[in-house]
């Protein structure tokens, strides 16, 4: 399974739930708290946290696309 993440910084309300759920994938800008995407294709062990972040985000600023890995 691969996961591809998009964040829409114009929707973000700086609530920070994404950082709590997946701190290796999301960060917040120091000046205004708006989300920063650290890793758009995170490793498998981050996937659950990423899905949780997308569910928790109050402004639906996180899009997660999942696909089976092709080899
Ligand atoms: S949870 Fe959503 S609104 Fe909150 S910082 Fe993350 S992307 Fe922004």
Coordinates of C-alpha atoms and ligand atoms in Angstrom, one line a residue:
X1 CA 0.0 0.0 0.0
X2 CA 1.3 3.5 -0.8
X3 CA -0.2 6.7 0.5
X4 CA 0.0 10.0 -1.2
X5 CA -0.9 13.1 0.8
X6 CA -1.9 16.6 -0.2
X7 CA -2.5 19.5 2.1
X8 CA -4.4 22.7 1.3
X9 CA -2.8 25.4 3.3
X10 CA -5.5 27.9 2.3
X11 CA -8.1 25.8 4.2
X12 CA -6.0 25.0 7.2
X13 CA -7.2 26.7 10.5
X14 CA -4.0 25.8 12.4
X15 CA -5.8 23.4 14.8
X16 CA -2.7 21.1 15.0
X17 CA -4.5 17.8 15.2
X18 CA -2.6 16.5 12.2
X19 CA 0.7 17.1 14.0
X20 CA -0.5 15.2 17.1
X21 CA -1.6 12.3 15.0
X22 CA 1.4 12.0 12.7
X23 CA 4.3 14.2 13.9
X24 CA 6.8 12.8 11.3
X25 CA 4.5 13.7 8.4
X26 CA 3.0 17.1 9.4
X27 CA 4.4 20.2 11.0
X28 CA 3.1 23.7 11.6
X29 CA 4.7 27.0 10.5
X30 CA 6.2 28.9 13.4
X31 CA 4.6 32.2 12.5
X32 CA 0.9 31.2 12.0
X33 CA 0.5 27.5 12.8
X34 CA -0.5 26.6 9.2
X35 CA 0.3 23.0 8.3
X36 CA 3.5 22.0 6.5
X37 CA 3.7 18.7 4.8
X38 CA 7.0 17.0 5.7
X39 CA 6.5 13.8 3.8
X40 CA 4.0 13.3 1.0
X41 CA 4.7 9.6 0.6
X42 CA 5.2 8.4 4.2
X43 CA 6.3 4.9 5.2
X44 CA 3.8 2.2 6.1
X45 CA 4.1 2.7 9.9
X46 CA 2.8 6.3 9.4
X47 CA -0.3 5.4 7.4
X48 CA -2.7 4.9 10.3
X49 CA -1.7 8.3 11.9
X50 CA -2.1 10.0 8.5
X51 CA -5.6 8.6 8.1
X52 CA -6.4 9.7 11.6
X53 CA -5.1 13.2 10.8
X54 CA -7.3 13.5 7.8
X55 CA -10.3 12.4 9.8
X56 CA -9.5 14.8 12.7
X57 CA -8.8 17.9 10.6
X58 CA -11.7 20.3 11.2
X59 CA -11.3 22.0 7.9
X60 CA -10.8 18.9 5.6
X61 CA -7.4 20.3 4.5
X62 CA -5.8 16.9 4.2
X63 CA -6.4 14.6 1.3
X64 CA -5.1 11.0 1.5
X65 CA -4.9 8.8 -1.6
X66 CA -4.2 5.2 -1.2
X67 CA -3.1 2.7 -3.8
X68 CA -1.8 -0.8 -3.9
X69 CA 1.9 -0.9 -4.5
X70 CA 2.8 -2.2 -7.9
X71 CA 5.9 -4.2 -8.3
Ligands
LIG1 S1 -5.5 19.4 11.5 FE1 -6.1 20.5 9.6 S2 -6.6 22.6 10.3 FE2 -5.4 21.6 11.9 S3 -3.2 22.2 11.4 FE3 -3.6 20.2 10.5 S4 -4.3 20.7 8.4 FE4 -4.5 22.5 9.6

